[in-house]
CSV table of C-alpha atoms and ligand atoms in Angstrom, one decimal:
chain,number,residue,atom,x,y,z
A,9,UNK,CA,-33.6,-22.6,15.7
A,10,UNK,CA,-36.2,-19.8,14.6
A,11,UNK,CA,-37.2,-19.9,11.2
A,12,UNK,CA,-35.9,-16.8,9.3
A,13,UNK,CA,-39.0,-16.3,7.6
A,14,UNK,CA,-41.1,-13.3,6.8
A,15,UNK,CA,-42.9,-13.5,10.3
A,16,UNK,CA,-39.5,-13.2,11.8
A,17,UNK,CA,-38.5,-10.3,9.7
A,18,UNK,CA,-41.8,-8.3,10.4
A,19,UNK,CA,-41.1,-8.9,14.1
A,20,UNK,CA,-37.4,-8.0,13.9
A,21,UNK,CA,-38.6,-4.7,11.6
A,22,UNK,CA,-40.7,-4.0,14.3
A,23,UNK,CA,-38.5,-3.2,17.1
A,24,UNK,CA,-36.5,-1.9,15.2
A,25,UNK,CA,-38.8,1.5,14.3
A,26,UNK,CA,-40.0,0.6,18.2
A,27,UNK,CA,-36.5,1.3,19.2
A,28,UNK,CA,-36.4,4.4,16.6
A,29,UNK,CA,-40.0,6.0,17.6
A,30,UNK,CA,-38.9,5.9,21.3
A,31,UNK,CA,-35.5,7.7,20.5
A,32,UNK,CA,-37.7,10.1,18.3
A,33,UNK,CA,-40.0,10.7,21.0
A,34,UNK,CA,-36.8,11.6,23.3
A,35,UNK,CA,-35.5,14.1,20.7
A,36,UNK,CA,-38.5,15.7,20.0
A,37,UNK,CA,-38.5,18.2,23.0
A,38,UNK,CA,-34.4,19.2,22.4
A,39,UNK,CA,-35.1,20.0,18.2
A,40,UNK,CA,-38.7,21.8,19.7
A,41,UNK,CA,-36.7,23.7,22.1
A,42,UNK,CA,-34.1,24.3,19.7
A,43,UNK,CA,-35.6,26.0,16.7
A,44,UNK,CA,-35.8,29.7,16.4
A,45,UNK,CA,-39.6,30.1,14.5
A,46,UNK,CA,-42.8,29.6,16.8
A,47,UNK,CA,-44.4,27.1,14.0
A,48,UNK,CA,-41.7,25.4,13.7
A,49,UNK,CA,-41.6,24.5,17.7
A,50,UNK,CA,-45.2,24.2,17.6
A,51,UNK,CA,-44.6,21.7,14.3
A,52,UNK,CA,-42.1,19.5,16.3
A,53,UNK,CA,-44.7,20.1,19.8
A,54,UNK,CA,-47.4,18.7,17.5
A,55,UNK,CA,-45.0,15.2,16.2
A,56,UNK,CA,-43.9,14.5,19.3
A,57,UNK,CA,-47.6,13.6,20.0
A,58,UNK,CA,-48.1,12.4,17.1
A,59,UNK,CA,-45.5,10.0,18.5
A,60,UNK,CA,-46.4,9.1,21.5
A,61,UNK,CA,-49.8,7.3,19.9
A,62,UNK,CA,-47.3,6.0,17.3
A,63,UNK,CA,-45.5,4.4,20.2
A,64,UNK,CA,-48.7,3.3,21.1
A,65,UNK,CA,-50.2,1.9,17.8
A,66,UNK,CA,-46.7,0.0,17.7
A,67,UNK,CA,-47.3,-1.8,21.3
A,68,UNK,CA,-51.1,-3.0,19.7
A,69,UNK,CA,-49.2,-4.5,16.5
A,70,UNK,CA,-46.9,-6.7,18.8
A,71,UNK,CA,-50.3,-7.3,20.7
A,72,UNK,CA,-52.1,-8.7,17.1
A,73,UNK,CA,-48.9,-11.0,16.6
A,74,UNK,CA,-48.5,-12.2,20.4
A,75,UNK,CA,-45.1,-11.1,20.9
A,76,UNK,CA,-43.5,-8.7,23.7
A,77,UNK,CA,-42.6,-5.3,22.8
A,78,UNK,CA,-39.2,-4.9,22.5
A,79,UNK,CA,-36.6,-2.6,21.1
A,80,UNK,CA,-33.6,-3.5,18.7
A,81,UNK,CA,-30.9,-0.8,18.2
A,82,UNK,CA,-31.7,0.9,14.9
A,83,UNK,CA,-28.2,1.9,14.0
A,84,UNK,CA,-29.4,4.5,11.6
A,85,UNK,CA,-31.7,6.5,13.7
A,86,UNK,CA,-29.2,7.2,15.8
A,87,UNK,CA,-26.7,8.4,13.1
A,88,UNK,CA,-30.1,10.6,12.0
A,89,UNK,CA,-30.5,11.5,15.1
A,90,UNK,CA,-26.9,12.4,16.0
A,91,UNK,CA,-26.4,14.7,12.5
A,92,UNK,CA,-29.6,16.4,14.0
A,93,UNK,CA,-27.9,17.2,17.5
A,94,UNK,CA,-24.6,18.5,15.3
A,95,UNK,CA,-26.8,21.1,13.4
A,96,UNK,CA,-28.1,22.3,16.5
A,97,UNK,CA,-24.8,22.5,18.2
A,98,UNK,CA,-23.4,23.9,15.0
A,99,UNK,CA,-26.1,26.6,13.8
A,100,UNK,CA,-26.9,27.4,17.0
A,101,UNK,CA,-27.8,31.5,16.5
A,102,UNK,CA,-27.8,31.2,12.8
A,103,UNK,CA,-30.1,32.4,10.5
A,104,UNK,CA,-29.7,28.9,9.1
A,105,UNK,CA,-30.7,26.7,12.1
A,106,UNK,CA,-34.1,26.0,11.2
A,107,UNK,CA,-33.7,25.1,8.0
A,108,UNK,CA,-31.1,22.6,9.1
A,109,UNK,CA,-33.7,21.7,12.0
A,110,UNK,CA,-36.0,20.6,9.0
A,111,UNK,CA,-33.6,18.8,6.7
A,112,UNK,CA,-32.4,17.0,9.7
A,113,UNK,CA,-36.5,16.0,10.6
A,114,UNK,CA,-37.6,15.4,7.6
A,115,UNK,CA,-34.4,12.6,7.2
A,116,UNK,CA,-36.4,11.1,10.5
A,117,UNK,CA,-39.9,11.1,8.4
A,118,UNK,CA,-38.0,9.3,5.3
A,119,UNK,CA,-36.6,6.8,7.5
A,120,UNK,CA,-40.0,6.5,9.2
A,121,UNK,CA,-42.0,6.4,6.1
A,122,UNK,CA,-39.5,3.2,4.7
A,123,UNK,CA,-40.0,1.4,7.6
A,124,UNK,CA,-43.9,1.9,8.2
A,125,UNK,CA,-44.7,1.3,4.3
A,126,UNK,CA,-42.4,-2.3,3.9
A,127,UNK,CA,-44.1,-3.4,7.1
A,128,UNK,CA,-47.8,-2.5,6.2
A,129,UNK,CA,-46.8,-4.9,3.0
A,130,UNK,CA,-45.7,-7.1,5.4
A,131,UNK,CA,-48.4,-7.1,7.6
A,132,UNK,CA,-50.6,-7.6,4.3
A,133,UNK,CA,-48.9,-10.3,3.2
A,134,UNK,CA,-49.1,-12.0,6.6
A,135,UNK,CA,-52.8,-11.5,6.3
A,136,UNK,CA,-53.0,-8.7,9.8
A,137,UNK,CA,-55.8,-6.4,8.5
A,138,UNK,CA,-56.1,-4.8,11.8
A,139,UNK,CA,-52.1,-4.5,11.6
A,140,UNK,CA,-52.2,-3.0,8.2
A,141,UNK,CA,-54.9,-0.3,9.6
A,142,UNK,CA,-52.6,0.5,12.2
A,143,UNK,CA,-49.4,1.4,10.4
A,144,UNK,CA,-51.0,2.8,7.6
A,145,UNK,CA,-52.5,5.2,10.4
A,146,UNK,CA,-48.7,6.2,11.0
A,147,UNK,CA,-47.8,6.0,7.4
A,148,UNK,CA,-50.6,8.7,6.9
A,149,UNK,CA,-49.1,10.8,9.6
A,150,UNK,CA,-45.2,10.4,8.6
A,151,UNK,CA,-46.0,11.6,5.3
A,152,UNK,CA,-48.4,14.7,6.4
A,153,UNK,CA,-45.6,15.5,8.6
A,154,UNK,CA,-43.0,15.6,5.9
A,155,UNK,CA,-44.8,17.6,3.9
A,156,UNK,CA,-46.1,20.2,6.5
A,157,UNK,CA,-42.3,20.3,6.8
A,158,UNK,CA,-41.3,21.0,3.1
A,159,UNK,CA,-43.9,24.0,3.3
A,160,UNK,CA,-42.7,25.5,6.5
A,161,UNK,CA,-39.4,25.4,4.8
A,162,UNK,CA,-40.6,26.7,1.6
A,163,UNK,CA,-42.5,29.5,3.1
A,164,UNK,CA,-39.7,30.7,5.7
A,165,UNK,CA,-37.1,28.3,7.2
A,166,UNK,CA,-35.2,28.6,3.9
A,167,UNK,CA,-36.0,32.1,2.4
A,168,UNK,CA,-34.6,33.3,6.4
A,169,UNK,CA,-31.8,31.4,5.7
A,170,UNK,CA,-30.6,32.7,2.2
A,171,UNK,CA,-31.6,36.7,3.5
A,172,UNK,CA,-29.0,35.8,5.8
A,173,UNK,CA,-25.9,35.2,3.1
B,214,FE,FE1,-42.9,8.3,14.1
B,215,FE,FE1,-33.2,0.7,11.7
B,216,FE,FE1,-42.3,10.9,12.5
């Protein structure tokens, strides 16, 4: 039997934001050809390349720790996911849809930005400095996504939505 130790657990976390990244990747292209504004379809253009190196960086870390890289269903991406695909089904038309668009993406970058900041800890702890570099890179872009998010929202997702009422 495998040890359930913290090696395990950074391997298991692993495919399990591998698993998310590549459904992320998939939805990219339906919320980019979804949203009404032009930034906010270049925004979710510019993420989904974003992900694709983040796919990328991912494949390295299992490289660093010698193990094949997998995916494990992530049960809450794809309940993220799905309340994404109802606000686009739901809104579609709406003054409000991109607003929605956002909350729903920006619920993606939270869960993103849990699951890249325990395993940079992690990957600290197991002493994997080139690891560490790696997911902090994707930390870094998580977060700037998020908040290039809250400002498109600020500035007109939301104010188009409430003009609407
Ligand atoms: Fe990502
Ligand atoms: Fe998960
Ligand atoms: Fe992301």
């Amino acid at each position: 039997m495998t040890e359930k130790n913290l090696e395990n657990l950074f391997y298991d976390t692993l495919k399990d934001i591998y698993y998310a990244e590549r459904k992320i990747a998939k939805s990219l292209p339906k919320m980019a050809r979804g949203a009404q504004s032009p930034e906010l379809k270049a925004a979710f253009e510019k993420h989904l390349e974003e992900t694709e190196g983040q796919i990328e960086r991912l494949q390295q870390v299992f490289d660093i720790i010698g193990k094949r890289a997998m995916g494990k269903t992530c049960e809450a991406i794809e309940g993220i996911l799905a309340e994404g695909e109802e606000i686009l089904e739901e809104y579609e038309g709406a003054a409000a849809l991109d607003a929605g668009l956002i909350s729903a993406a920006q619920a993606v970058e939270h869960y993103e930005i849990t699951r890249y900041g325990t395993l940079k800890r992690w990957a600290e702890m197991l002493e994997l400095p080139e690891a560490v570099r790696l997911l902090d890179q994707t930390l870094q872009e998580e977060s700037k996504t998020d908040l290039d998010l809250t400002k498109l929202a600020n500035a007109s997702s939301n104010p188009t939505a409430l003009a609407a009422e």
